[in-house]
Tab-separated table of C-alpha atoms in Angstrom:
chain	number	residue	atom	x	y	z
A	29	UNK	CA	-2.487	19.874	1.666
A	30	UNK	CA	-1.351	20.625	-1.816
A	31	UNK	CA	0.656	19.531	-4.628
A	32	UNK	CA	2.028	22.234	-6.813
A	33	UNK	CA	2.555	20.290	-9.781
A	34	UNK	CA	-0.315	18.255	-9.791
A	35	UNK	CA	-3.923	19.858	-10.239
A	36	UNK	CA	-6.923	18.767	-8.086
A	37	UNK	CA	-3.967	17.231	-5.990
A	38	UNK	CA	-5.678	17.898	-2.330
A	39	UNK	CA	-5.506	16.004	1.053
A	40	UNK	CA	-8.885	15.122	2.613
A	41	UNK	CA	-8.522	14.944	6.362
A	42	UNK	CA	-7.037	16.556	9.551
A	43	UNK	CA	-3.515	17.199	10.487
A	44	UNK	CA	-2.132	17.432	14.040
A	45	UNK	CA	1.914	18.338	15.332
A	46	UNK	CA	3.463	18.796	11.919
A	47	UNK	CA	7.559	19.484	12.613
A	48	UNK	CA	10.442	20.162	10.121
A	49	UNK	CA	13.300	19.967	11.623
A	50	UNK	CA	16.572	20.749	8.983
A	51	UNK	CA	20.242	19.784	10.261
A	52	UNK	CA	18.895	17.352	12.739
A	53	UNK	CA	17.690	13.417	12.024
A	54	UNK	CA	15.070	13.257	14.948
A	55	UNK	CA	15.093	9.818	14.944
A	56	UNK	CA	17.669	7.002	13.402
A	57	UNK	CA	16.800	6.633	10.146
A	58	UNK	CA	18.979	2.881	10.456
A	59	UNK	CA	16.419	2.029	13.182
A	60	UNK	CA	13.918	-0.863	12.621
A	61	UNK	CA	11.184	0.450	15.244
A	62	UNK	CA	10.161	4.156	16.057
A	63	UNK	CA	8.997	5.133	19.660
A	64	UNK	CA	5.850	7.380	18.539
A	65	UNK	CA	5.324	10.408	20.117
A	66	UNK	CA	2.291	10.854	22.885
A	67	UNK	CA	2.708	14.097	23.360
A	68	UNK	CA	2.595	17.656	21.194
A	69	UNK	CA	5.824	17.926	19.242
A	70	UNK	CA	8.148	21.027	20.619
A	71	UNK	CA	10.422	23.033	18.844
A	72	UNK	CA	13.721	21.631	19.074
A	73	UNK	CA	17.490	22.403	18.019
A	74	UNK	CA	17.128	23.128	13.956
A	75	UNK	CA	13.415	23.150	14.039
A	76	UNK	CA	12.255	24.901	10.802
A	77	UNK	CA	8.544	25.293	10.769
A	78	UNK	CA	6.338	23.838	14.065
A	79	UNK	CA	2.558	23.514	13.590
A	80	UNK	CA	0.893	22.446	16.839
A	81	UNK	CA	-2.856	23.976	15.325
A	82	UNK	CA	-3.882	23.968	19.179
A	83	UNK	CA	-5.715	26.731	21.082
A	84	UNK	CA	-7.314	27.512	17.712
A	85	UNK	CA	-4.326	29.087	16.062
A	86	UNK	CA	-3.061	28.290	12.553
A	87	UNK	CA	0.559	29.650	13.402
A	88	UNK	CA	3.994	28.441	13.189
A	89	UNK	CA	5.393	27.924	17.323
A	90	UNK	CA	8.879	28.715	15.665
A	91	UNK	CA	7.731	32.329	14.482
A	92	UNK	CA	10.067	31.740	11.139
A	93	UNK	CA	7.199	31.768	8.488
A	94	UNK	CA	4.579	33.233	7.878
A	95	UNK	CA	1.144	30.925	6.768
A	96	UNK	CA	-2.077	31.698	4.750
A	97	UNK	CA	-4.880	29.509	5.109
A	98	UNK	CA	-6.434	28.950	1.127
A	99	UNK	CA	-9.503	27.399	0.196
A	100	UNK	CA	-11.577	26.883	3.480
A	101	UNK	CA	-8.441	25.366	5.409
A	102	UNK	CA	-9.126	25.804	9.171
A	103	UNK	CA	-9.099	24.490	12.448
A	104	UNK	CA	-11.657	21.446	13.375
A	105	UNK	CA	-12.662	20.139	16.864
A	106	UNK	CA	-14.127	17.565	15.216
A	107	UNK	CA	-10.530	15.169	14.968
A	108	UNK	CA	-7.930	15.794	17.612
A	109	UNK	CA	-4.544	14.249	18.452
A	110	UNK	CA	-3.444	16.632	21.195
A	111	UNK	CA	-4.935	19.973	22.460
A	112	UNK	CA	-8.760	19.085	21.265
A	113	UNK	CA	-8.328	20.591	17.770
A	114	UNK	CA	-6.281	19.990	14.530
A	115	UNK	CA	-5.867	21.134	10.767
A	116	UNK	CA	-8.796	20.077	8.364
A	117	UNK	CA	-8.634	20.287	4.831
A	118	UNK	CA	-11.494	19.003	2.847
A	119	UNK	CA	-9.955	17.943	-0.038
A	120	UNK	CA	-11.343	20.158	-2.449
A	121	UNK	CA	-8.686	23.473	-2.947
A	122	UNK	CA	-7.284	23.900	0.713
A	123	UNK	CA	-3.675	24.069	1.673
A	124	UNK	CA	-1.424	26.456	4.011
A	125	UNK	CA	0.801	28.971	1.607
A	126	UNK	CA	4.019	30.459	3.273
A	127	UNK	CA	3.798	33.679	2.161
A	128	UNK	CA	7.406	34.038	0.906
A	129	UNK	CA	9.548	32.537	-1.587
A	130	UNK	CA	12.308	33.019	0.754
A	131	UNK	CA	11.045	31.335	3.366
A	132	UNK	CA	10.928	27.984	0.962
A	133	UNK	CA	14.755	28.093	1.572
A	134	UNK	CA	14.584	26.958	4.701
A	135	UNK	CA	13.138	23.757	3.428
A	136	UNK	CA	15.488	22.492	0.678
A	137	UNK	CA	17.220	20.138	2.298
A	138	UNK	CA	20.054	19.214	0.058
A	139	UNK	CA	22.594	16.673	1.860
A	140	UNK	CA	22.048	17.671	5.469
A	141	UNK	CA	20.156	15.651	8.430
A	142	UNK	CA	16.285	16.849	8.008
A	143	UNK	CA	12.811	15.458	9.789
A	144	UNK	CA	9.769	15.769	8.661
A	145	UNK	CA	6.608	14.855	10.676
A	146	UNK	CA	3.473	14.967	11.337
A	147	UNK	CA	0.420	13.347	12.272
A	148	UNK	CA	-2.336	12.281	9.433
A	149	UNK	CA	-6.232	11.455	9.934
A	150	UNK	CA	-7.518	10.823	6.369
A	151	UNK	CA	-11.303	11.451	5.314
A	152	UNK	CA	-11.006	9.646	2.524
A	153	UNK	CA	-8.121	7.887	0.707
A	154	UNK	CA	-7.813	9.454	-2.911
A	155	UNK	CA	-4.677	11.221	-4.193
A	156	UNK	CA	-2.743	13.812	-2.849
A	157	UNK	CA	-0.494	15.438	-1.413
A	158	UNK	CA	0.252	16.623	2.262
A	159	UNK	CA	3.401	18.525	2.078
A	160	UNK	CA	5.493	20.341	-0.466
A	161	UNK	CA	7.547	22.690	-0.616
A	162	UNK	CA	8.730	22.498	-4.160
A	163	UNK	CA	8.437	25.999	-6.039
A	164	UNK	CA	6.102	25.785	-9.002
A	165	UNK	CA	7.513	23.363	-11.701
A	166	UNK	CA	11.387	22.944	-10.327
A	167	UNK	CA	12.459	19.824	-9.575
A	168	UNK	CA	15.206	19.927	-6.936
A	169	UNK	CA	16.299	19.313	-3.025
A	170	UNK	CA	12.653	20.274	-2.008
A	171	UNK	CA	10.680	17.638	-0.206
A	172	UNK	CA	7.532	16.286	-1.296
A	173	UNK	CA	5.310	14.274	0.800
A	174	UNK	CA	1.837	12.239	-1.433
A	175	UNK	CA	0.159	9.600	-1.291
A	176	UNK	CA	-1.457	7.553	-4.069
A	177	UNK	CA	-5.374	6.521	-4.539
A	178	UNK	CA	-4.041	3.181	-3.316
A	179	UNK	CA	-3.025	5.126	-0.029
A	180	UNK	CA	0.774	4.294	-0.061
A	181	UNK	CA	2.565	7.370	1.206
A	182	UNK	CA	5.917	8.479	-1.110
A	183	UNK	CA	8.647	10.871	-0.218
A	184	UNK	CA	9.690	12.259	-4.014
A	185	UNK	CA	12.176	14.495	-4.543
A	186	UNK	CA	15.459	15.197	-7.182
A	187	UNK	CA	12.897	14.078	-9.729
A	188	UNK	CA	12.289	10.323	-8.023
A	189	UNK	CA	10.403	8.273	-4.873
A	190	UNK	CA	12.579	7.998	-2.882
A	191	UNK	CA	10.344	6.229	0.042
A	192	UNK	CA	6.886	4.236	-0.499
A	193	UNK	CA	5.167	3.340	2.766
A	194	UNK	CA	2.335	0.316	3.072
A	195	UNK	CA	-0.984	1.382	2.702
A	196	UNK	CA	-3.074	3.527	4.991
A	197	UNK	CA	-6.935	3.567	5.352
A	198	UNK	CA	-9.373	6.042	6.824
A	199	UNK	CA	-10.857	6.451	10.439
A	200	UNK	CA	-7.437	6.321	12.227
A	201	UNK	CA	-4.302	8.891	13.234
A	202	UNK	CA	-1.585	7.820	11.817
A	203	UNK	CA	2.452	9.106	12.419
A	204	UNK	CA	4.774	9.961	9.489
A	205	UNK	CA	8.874	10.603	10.163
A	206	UNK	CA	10.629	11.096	7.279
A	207	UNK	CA	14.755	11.063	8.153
């Protein structure tokens, strides 16, 4: 829900089922279509960091890190893909922290198979970011996932876009999978 290089750089909505999963392409990145998931995501083979936010728990299923809830990030009924609750974050200072700088390791990805997914409800459609895990101004194998005030969706990282999705809009859940 935060960009660390960018100020004011918040996500406005709900998140639901966000999965990193490093060593392992969940799904073929070559592939033109993507069979969406309609069920919670599970910790699989490789899974880094699971975060289901059902049964009103802001915890990671894979019990490798350790998450702080800033601003007034918490758990909503209010949006729900699975489980009848999700992440909000308002938009205005909230984000989940790992509380380590060791436990950022385990997402630089360098030149091995990774997945990153989630799914994304936005409030509002102004920009910001909804995954990083860059450590304060270093550039490097560290993913970052933002999207513009146009709502187009970029994967950045080693300094560049490296993916640019079509637009997205407000009022609907939408799935990202980043191979």
């Amino acid at each position: 829900g935060s960009d660390n290089g960018v100020a004011n750089s918040f996500a406005d909505g709900f998140f639901a089922d966000v999965r990193l999963v490093k060593g392992t392409a969940v799904y073929d990145p070559t592939a033109s279509t993507l069979t969406v998931p309609t069920a919670p995501l599970t910790a699989i083979t490789n899974t880094s960091l699971l975060l289901n936010y059902t049964n009103a728990g802001i915890y990671d299923a894979t019990s490798k890190n350790d998450l702080e809830t800033v601003g007034n990030a918490q758990i909503s009924t209010t949006q729900s893909k699975f489980g009848g609750s999700s992440m909000y974050f308002d938009g205005t200072g909230d984000y989940l922290a790992l509380q380590s700088s060791a436990q950022t390791q385990n997402f630089e990805f360098r030149t091995g198979d990774f997945t990153i997914e989630m799914w994304v409800y936005f409030s509002s459609v102004a920009s910001g970011s909804l995954f990083e895990f860059r450590p304060a101004s270093t550039n490097g194998a560290y993913p970052l996932v933002y999207f513009s005030s146009s709502g187009v969706l970029t994967y950045y990282v080693n300094t560049a876009a490296q993916i640019n999705s079509s637009s997205v809009t407000t009022g609907q859940w939408y799935h990202f999978a980043i191979c």
